[in-house]
């Protein structure tokens, strides 16, 4: 049996949600958004969850979310950073700290956005099956719209073949050593990469750009949305209703 750990990202301010409450704590159904991904991971093959939150929110999250709902796999609650990839590095370093302190062996790591509440056992199974044969994979779906790549002046530069364009989601999952080493390279070369204009928005990019490993795409679900703007929350309520019974609650 492979040991899989999860980094669950719940830092960030949710600026595009434009609400007074940070989006990870807003209610969906009658539970905080953060609850759903935690619950999906708690009821999965994942052994330990490293939960990354905004600095200063660690105690509140421990009491009001982890203890209240009885999540037993949360091994640490860690302060995140300014950018998503900073939060990932902090989560990975906390996992590594625990691994060495306790002499544990971690084979795989799965990185999940708390803003994606509709992580299902089926998606988690496809990720695990893919990692049996590939060191890196990312969940996503083929796009339905035709995508245009624009130039800096807002004109169409070119149109990629729609059959080859995927919108990626989370989980993004890797062999543990690969993720740790790719993110450590990123930490060292961050300024140089930013100066080159790199905009780091997901984990696969880090592995794609800084290692030779190819990333396998895995089928996610069109319901596996990220809650980003207020209208996404309305869509999420509808998805929640339609999934009742099939989500582990
Ligand atoms: N995230 C994080 N640390 C950050 C930024 C984001 O852990 N510094 C997490 C969020 O909690 C979210 C996921 O990464 O689950 C995806 O990020 P996004 O949807 O962009 O969340 P925010 O950055 O909080 O929102 P916005 O970009 O609208 O401000
Ligand atoms: Mg963001």
mmCIF file of C-alpha atoms and ligand atoms in Angstrom:
data_model
loop_
_atom_site.group_PDB
_atom_site.id
_atom_site.type_symbol
_atom_site.label_atom_id
_atom_site.label_comp_id
_atom_site.label_asym_id
_atom_site.label_seq_id
_atom_site.Cartn_x
_atom_site.Cartn_y
_atom_site.Cartn_z
ATOM 1 C CA UNK A 1 0.000 0.000 0.000
ATOM 2 C CA UNK A 2 1.264 3.436 -0.952
ATOM 3 C CA UNK A 3 1.077 6.206 1.641
ATOM 4 C CA UNK A 4 -0.614 9.313 0.280
ATOM 5 C CA UNK A 5 -0.682 12.650 2.064
ATOM 6 C CA UNK A 6 -2.751 15.663 1.067
ATOM 7 C CA UNK A 7 -1.993 19.356 1.134
ATOM 8 C CA UNK A 8 -5.349 21.098 1.456
ATOM 9 C CA UNK A 9 -5.132 24.778 0.541
ATOM 10 C CA UNK A 10 -7.392 27.099 2.502
ATOM 11 C CA UNK A 11 -5.378 30.306 2.684
ATOM 12 C CA UNK A 12 -5.982 33.324 0.461
ATOM 13 C CA UNK A 13 -8.476 36.130 0.780
ATOM 14 C CA UNK A 14 -11.007 35.261 -1.906
ATOM 15 C CA UNK A 15 -10.823 38.764 -3.377
ATOM 16 C CA UNK A 16 -12.923 37.879 -6.437
ATOM 17 C CA UNK A 17 -15.759 36.702 -4.173
ATOM 18 C CA UNK A 18 -16.154 40.249 -2.842
ATOM 19 C CA UNK A 19 -17.687 39.100 0.458
ATOM 20 C CA UNK A 20 -16.928 40.114 4.040
ATOM 21 C CA UNK A 21 -16.401 36.468 5.093
ATOM 22 C CA UNK A 22 -13.469 34.715 3.347
ATOM 23 C CA UNK A 23 -14.865 32.289 0.825
ATOM 24 C CA UNK A 24 -13.415 29.105 2.399
ATOM 25 C CA UNK A 25 -15.588 29.789 5.481
ATOM 26 C CA UNK A 26 -18.773 30.828 3.643
ATOM 27 C CA UNK A 27 -21.689 28.423 3.855
ATOM 28 C CA UNK A 28 -22.630 26.029 1.066
ATOM 29 C CA UNK A 29 -25.678 24.013 2.050
ATOM 30 C CA UNK A 30 -25.348 24.386 5.804
ATOM 31 C CA UNK A 31 -21.615 23.707 5.966
ATOM 32 C CA UNK A 32 -18.538 25.878 5.369
ATOM 33 C CA UNK A 33 -17.031 25.435 1.889
ATOM 34 C CA UNK A 34 -13.822 24.122 3.465
ATOM 35 C CA UNK A 35 -15.779 21.256 5.063
ATOM 36 C CA UNK A 36 -16.456 19.462 1.782
ATOM 37 C CA UNK A 37 -12.898 18.865 0.560
ATOM 38 C CA UNK A 38 -11.856 17.974 4.114
ATOM 39 C CA UNK A 39 -14.644 15.431 4.305
ATOM 40 C CA UNK A 40 -13.771 13.921 0.910
ATOM 41 C CA UNK A 41 -10.118 13.520 1.950
ATOM 42 C CA UNK A 42 -10.986 12.264 5.441
ATOM 43 C CA UNK A 43 -13.070 9.463 3.882
ATOM 44 C CA UNK A 44 -10.436 8.440 1.344
ATOM 45 C CA UNK A 45 -7.164 6.531 1.067
ATOM 46 C CA UNK A 46 -5.300 9.696 2.135
ATOM 47 C CA UNK A 47 -3.425 9.065 5.416
ATOM 48 C CA UNK A 48 -2.673 12.598 6.583
ATOM 49 C CA UNK A 49 -3.963 16.021 5.721
ATOM 50 C CA UNK A 50 -1.775 19.132 5.980
ATOM 51 C CA UNK A 51 -4.221 22.005 6.110
ATOM 52 C CA UNK A 52 -2.875 25.401 5.032
ATOM 53 C CA UNK A 53 -4.779 28.471 6.257
ATOM 54 C CA UNK A 54 -4.134 32.191 6.533
ATOM 55 C CA UNK A 55 -1.613 33.175 9.188
ATOM 56 C CA UNK A 56 -3.435 33.856 12.462
ATOM 57 C CA UNK A 57 -6.436 31.640 11.601
ATOM 58 C CA UNK A 58 -4.826 28.361 12.719
ATOM 59 C CA UNK A 59 -6.469 28.138 16.175
ATOM 60 C CA UNK A 60 -9.885 29.135 14.948
ATOM 61 C CA UNK A 61 -9.774 26.576 12.132
ATOM 62 C CA UNK A 62 -8.636 23.907 14.571
ATOM 63 C CA UNK A 63 -11.575 24.554 16.920
ATOM 64 C CA UNK A 64 -14.363 25.618 14.604
ATOM 65 C CA UNK A 65 -13.744 23.263 11.705
ATOM 66 C CA UNK A 66 -11.365 20.405 12.494
ATOM 67 C CA UNK A 67 -12.554 19.628 16.062
ATOM 68 C CA UNK A 68 -16.161 20.591 15.501
ATOM 69 C CA UNK A 69 -16.609 18.127 12.627
ATOM 70 C CA UNK A 70 -14.225 15.536 14.084
ATOM 71 C CA UNK A 71 -11.704 15.348 11.237
ATOM 72 C CA UNK A 72 -9.061 12.935 12.473
ATOM 73 C CA UNK A 73 -6.534 12.971 9.634
ATOM 74 C CA UNK A 74 -5.451 16.604 9.958
ATOM 75 C CA UNK A 75 -1.809 16.237 11.009
ATOM 76 C CA UNK A 76 -1.007 19.960 11.085
ATOM 77 C CA UNK A 77 -2.597 23.332 10.427
ATOM 78 C CA UNK A 78 -0.042 25.561 8.789
ATOM 79 C CA UNK A 79 0.131 29.273 7.964
ATOM 80 C CA UNK A 80 0.148 29.833 4.201
ATOM 81 C CA UNK A 81 1.767 32.548 2.116
ATOM 82 C CA UNK A 82 0.830 35.383 -0.219
ATOM 83 C CA UNK A 83 0.537 33.322 -3.389
ATOM 84 C CA UNK A 84 -1.021 29.897 -3.787
ATOM 85 C CA UNK A 85 2.382 28.368 -4.585
ATOM 86 C CA UNK A 86 3.817 29.826 -1.361
ATOM 87 C CA UNK A 87 1.039 28.044 0.530
ATOM 88 C CA UNK A 88 1.882 24.797 -1.275
ATOM 89 C CA UNK A 89 5.568 25.085 -0.343
ATOM 90 C CA UNK A 90 4.628 25.679 3.290
ATOM 91 C CA UNK A 91 2.330 22.653 3.273
ATOM 92 C CA UNK A 92 4.980 20.450 1.676
ATOM 93 C CA UNK A 93 7.644 21.597 4.133
ATOM 94 C CA UNK A 94 5.307 20.853 7.063
ATOM 95 C CA UNK A 95 4.719 17.375 5.646
ATOM 96 C CA UNK A 96 8.441 16.850 5.233
ATOM 97 C CA UNK A 97 9.067 18.073 8.779
ATOM 98 C CA UNK A 98 6.575 15.567 10.144
ATOM 99 C CA UNK A 99 7.887 12.768 7.918
ATOM 100 C CA UNK A 100 11.455 13.147 9.163
ATOM 101 C CA UNK A 101 10.476 13.821 12.815
ATOM 102 C CA UNK A 102 8.279 10.701 12.978
ATOM 103 C CA UNK A 103 10.269 8.529 10.610
ATOM 104 C CA UNK A 104 7.235 8.105 8.345
ATOM 105 C CA UNK A 105 7.371 7.163 4.660
ATOM 106 C CA UNK A 106 5.287 9.219 2.230
ATOM 107 C CA UNK A 107 4.984 7.956 -1.342
ATOM 108 C CA UNK A 108 2.496 10.343 -2.890
ATOM 109 C CA UNK A 109 1.085 13.798 -2.366
ATOM 110 C CA UNK A 110 -2.189 15.182 -3.534
ATOM 111 C CA UNK A 111 -2.701 18.957 -3.638
ATOM 112 C CA UNK A 112 -6.301 20.138 -3.336
ATOM 113 C CA UNK A 113 -7.989 23.558 -3.362
ATOM 114 C CA UNK A 114 -10.495 23.988 -0.532
ATOM 115 C CA UNK A 115 -12.427 26.169 -2.991
ATOM 116 C CA UNK A 116 -13.337 22.952 -4.885
ATOM 117 C CA UNK A 117 -15.960 21.274 -2.718
ATOM 118 C CA UNK A 118 -17.060 18.586 -5.182
ATOM 119 C CA UNK A 119 -14.176 16.145 -4.942
ATOM 120 C CA UNK A 120 -15.673 12.671 -5.330
ATOM 121 C CA UNK A 121 -14.448 9.161 -4.496
ATOM 122 C CA UNK A 122 -14.467 8.421 -8.253
ATOM 123 C CA UNK A 123 -12.049 11.264 -8.997
ATOM 124 C CA UNK A 124 -9.825 10.212 -6.101
ATOM 125 C CA UNK A 125 -9.812 6.651 -7.433
ATOM 126 C CA UNK A 126 -8.824 7.747 -10.947
ATOM 127 C CA UNK A 127 -5.973 9.811 -9.462
ATOM 128 C CA UNK A 128 -4.709 6.865 -7.447
ATOM 129 C CA UNK A 129 -4.939 4.506 -10.439
ATOM 130 C CA UNK A 130 -3.021 6.976 -12.598
ATOM 131 C CA UNK A 131 -0.270 7.364 -10.004
ATOM 132 C CA UNK A 132 0.260 3.586 -10.157
ATOM 133 C CA UNK A 133 1.811 4.129 -13.586
ATOM 134 C CA UNK A 134 2.733 7.853 -13.758
ATOM 135 C CA UNK A 135 4.617 10.070 -11.273
ATOM 136 C CA UNK A 136 2.520 13.173 -11.936
ATOM 137 C CA UNK A 137 -1.088 13.802 -12.873
ATOM 138 C CA UNK A 138 -3.641 16.552 -12.894
ATOM 139 C CA UNK A 139 -7.411 16.301 -12.905
ATOM 140 C CA UNK A 140 -9.213 18.322 -15.564
ATOM 141 C CA UNK A 141 -11.850 18.292 -18.288
ATOM 142 C CA UNK A 142 -11.752 19.067 -22.021
ATOM 143 C CA UNK A 143 -13.010 22.618 -22.594
ATOM 144 C CA UNK A 144 -16.426 23.125 -24.172
ATOM 145 C CA UNK A 145 -15.759 26.636 -25.506
ATOM 146 C CA UNK A 146 -13.308 27.420 -28.267
ATOM 147 C CA UNK A 147 -10.305 29.091 -26.652
ATOM 148 C CA UNK A 148 -8.482 32.064 -28.200
ATOM 149 C CA UNK A 149 -4.976 33.078 -27.223
ATOM 150 C CA UNK A 150 -4.825 36.882 -27.218
ATOM 151 C CA UNK A 151 -1.911 39.215 -27.771
ATOM 152 C CA UNK A 152 -1.077 42.063 -25.404
ATOM 153 C CA UNK A 153 -3.350 44.466 -27.319
ATOM 154 C CA UNK A 154 -6.477 42.341 -27.024
ATOM 155 C CA UNK A 155 -6.413 40.888 -30.567
ATOM 156 C CA UNK A 156 -6.616 37.190 -31.338
ATOM 157 C CA UNK A 157 -3.156 35.773 -31.749
ATOM 158 C CA UNK A 158 -4.158 32.184 -32.486
ATOM 159 C CA UNK A 159 -6.694 29.446 -31.791
ATOM 160 C CA UNK A 160 -5.515 26.165 -30.276
ATOM 161 C CA UNK A 161 -7.172 22.943 -31.411
ATOM 162 C CA UNK A 162 -10.097 22.623 -29.024
ATOM 163 C CA UNK A 163 -9.757 18.840 -28.876
ATOM 164 C CA UNK A 164 -6.417 19.290 -27.139
ATOM 165 C CA UNK A 165 -7.381 22.003 -24.643
ATOM 166 C CA UNK A 166 -8.226 21.019 -21.083
ATOM 167 C CA UNK A 167 -9.312 23.139 -18.137
ATOM 168 C CA UNK A 168 -7.471 21.813 -15.123
ATOM 169 C CA UNK A 169 -8.863 21.324 -11.652
ATOM 170 C CA UNK A 170 -7.569 19.774 -8.454
ATOM 171 C CA UNK A 171 -6.428 17.346 -7.155
ATOM 172 C CA UNK A 172 -3.022 17.617 -8.752
ATOM 173 C CA UNK A 173 -1.011 14.645 -7.569
ATOM 174 C CA UNK A 174 2.610 13.586 -7.638
ATOM 175 C CA UNK A 175 5.120 11.200 -6.281
ATOM 176 C CA UNK A 176 6.039 12.835 -2.965
ATOM 177 C CA UNK A 177 9.750 13.244 -3.678
ATOM 178 C CA UNK A 178 9.050 14.776 -7.082
ATOM 179 C CA UNK A 179 6.691 17.432 -5.677
ATOM 180 C CA UNK A 180 9.007 18.293 -2.823
ATOM 181 C CA UNK A 181 12.040 18.674 -5.083
ATOM 182 C CA UNK A 182 10.161 20.681 -7.755
ATOM 183 C CA UNK A 183 8.802 23.122 -5.170
ATOM 184 C CA UNK A 184 12.213 23.437 -3.538
ATOM 185 C CA UNK A 185 13.683 24.385 -6.916
ATOM 186 C CA UNK A 186 10.874 26.912 -7.320
ATOM 187 C CA UNK A 187 11.675 28.409 -3.937
ATOM 188 C CA UNK A 188 15.296 28.846 -4.955
ATOM 189 C CA UNK A 189 14.624 30.199 -8.435
ATOM 190 C CA UNK A 190 11.459 32.160 -7.670
ATOM 191 C CA UNK A 191 12.803 35.639 -8.423
ATOM 192 C CA UNK A 192 14.486 34.555 -11.649
ATOM 193 C CA UNK A 193 11.290 32.848 -12.870
ATOM 194 C CA UNK A 194 9.113 35.822 -11.949
ATOM 195 C CA UNK A 195 11.561 38.103 -13.778
ATOM 196 C CA UNK A 196 11.131 35.889 -16.850
ATOM 197 C CA UNK A 197 7.391 36.570 -16.668
ATOM 198 C CA UNK A 198 6.261 33.181 -15.352
ATOM 199 C CA UNK A 199 2.840 33.313 -13.687
ATOM 200 C CA UNK A 200 2.516 30.268 -11.448
ATOM 201 C CA UNK A 201 -1.117 29.277 -11.089
ATOM 202 C CA UNK A 202 -1.034 25.523 -10.563
ATOM 203 C CA UNK A 203 1.169 22.708 -9.348
ATOM 204 C CA UNK A 204 1.553 20.901 -12.627
ATOM 205 C CA UNK A 205 3.224 24.033 -14.042
ATOM 206 C CA UNK A 206 5.886 23.849 -11.383
ATOM 207 C CA UNK A 207 6.657 20.223 -12.197
ATOM 208 C CA UNK A 208 6.341 20.784 -15.985
ATOM 209 C CA UNK A 209 8.678 23.752 -15.972
ATOM 210 C CA UNK A 210 11.277 22.712 -13.420
ATOM 211 C CA UNK A 211 11.590 18.952 -13.980
ATOM 212 C CA UNK A 212 11.602 16.552 -16.940
ATOM 213 C CA UNK A 213 8.493 14.747 -15.753
ATOM 214 C CA UNK A 214 5.480 14.606 -18.041
ATOM 215 C CA UNK A 215 2.086 15.212 -16.468
ATOM 216 C CA UNK A 216 -0.769 12.831 -17.201
ATOM 217 C CA UNK A 217 -4.236 14.376 -17.528
ATOM 218 C CA UNK A 218 -6.972 12.570 -15.602
ATOM 219 C CA UNK A 219 -10.707 12.958 -16.129
ATOM 220 C CA UNK A 220 -12.249 15.076 -13.371
ATOM 221 C CA UNK A 221 -15.832 16.254 -13.623
ATOM 222 C CA UNK A 222 -17.680 19.277 -14.966
ATOM 223 C CA UNK A 223 -19.172 19.530 -11.475
ATOM 224 C CA UNK A 224 -15.723 19.802 -9.883
ATOM 225 C CA UNK A 225 -15.849 23.596 -10.042
ATOM 226 C CA UNK A 226 -13.772 26.121 -8.152
ATOM 227 C CA UNK A 227 -15.828 28.643 -6.250
ATOM 228 C CA UNK A 228 -14.272 31.934 -7.300
ATOM 229 C CA UNK A 229 -16.999 34.557 -7.848
ATOM 230 C CA UNK A 230 -20.477 35.044 -6.302
ATOM 231 C CA UNK A 231 -22.255 33.345 -9.218
ATOM 232 C CA UNK A 232 -20.147 30.216 -8.629
ATOM 233 C CA UNK A 233 -21.734 29.900 -5.213
ATOM 234 C CA UNK A 234 -25.197 29.836 -6.791
ATOM 235 C CA UNK A 235 -24.023 27.158 -9.243
ATOM 236 C CA UNK A 236 -22.448 25.246 -6.345
ATOM 237 C CA UNK A 237 -25.760 25.179 -4.444
ATOM 238 C CA UNK A 238 -27.381 23.607 -7.515
ATOM 239 C CA UNK A 239 -24.594 21.057 -7.917
ATOM 240 C CA UNK A 240 -24.856 20.206 -4.216
ATOM 241 C CA UNK A 241 -28.578 19.514 -4.619
ATOM 242 C CA UNK A 242 -27.993 17.379 -7.696
ATOM 243 C CA UNK A 243 -25.233 15.368 -5.992
ATOM 244 C CA UNK A 244 -27.125 14.670 -2.770
ATOM 245 C CA UNK A 245 -26.656 11.055 -1.944
ATOM 246 C CA UNK A 246 -23.568 10.531 -4.082
ATOM 247 C CA UNK A 247 -21.231 12.856 -2.156
ATOM 248 C CA UNK A 248 -19.865 11.371 1.044
ATOM 249 C CA UNK A 249 -21.273 13.575 3.805
HETATM 250 N N1 LIG B 1 -4.896 29.639 -1.774
HETATM 251 C C1 LIG B 1 -3.953 29.476 -0.757
HETATM 252 N N2 LIG B 1 -3.010 30.456 -0.528
HETATM 253 C C2 LIG B 1 -3.007 31.581 -1.262
HETATM 254 C C3 LIG B 1 -3.951 31.767 -2.301
HETATM 255 C C4 LIG B 1 -4.892 30.761 -2.536
HETATM 256 O O1 LIG B 1 -3.973 28.453 -0.072
HETATM 257 N N3 LIG B 1 -2.105 32.523 -0.998
HETATM 258 C C5 LIG B 1 -5.892 28.587 -2.012
HETATM 259 C C6 LIG B 1 -7.323 29.059 -1.798
HETATM 260 O O2 LIG B 1 -7.751 28.803 -0.480
HETATM 261 C C7 LIG B 1 -8.115 28.244 -2.817
HETATM 262 C C8 LIG B 1 -7.088 27.830 -3.859
HETATM 263 O O3 LIG B 1 -5.807 28.184 -3.349
HETATM 264 O O4 LIG B 1 -8.666 27.079 -2.228
HETATM 265 C C9 LIG B 1 -7.354 28.484 -5.198
HETATM 266 O O5 LIG B 1 -7.169 29.881 -5.097
HETATM 267 P P1 LIG B 1 -8.226 30.996 -5.464
HETATM 268 O O6 LIG B 1 -9.516 30.413 -5.892
HETATM 269 O O7 LIG B 1 -7.537 31.973 -6.348
HETATM 270 O O8 LIG B 1 -8.486 31.646 -3.985
HETATM 271 P P2 LIG B 1 -8.059 33.089 -3.499
HETATM 272 O O9 LIG B 1 -6.669 33.378 -3.931
HETATM 273 O O10 LIG B 1 -8.383 33.144 -2.041
HETATM 274 O O11 LIG B 1 -9.114 34.011 -4.288
HETATM 275 P P3 LIG B 1 -8.806 35.298 -5.198
HETATM 276 O O12 LIG B 1 -7.754 34.881 -6.201
HETATM 277 O O13 LIG B 1 -10.121 35.634 -5.820
HETATM 278 O O14 LIG B 1 -8.312 36.348 -4.245
HETATM 279 MG MG1 LIG B 2 -6.103 33.484 -5.990
#
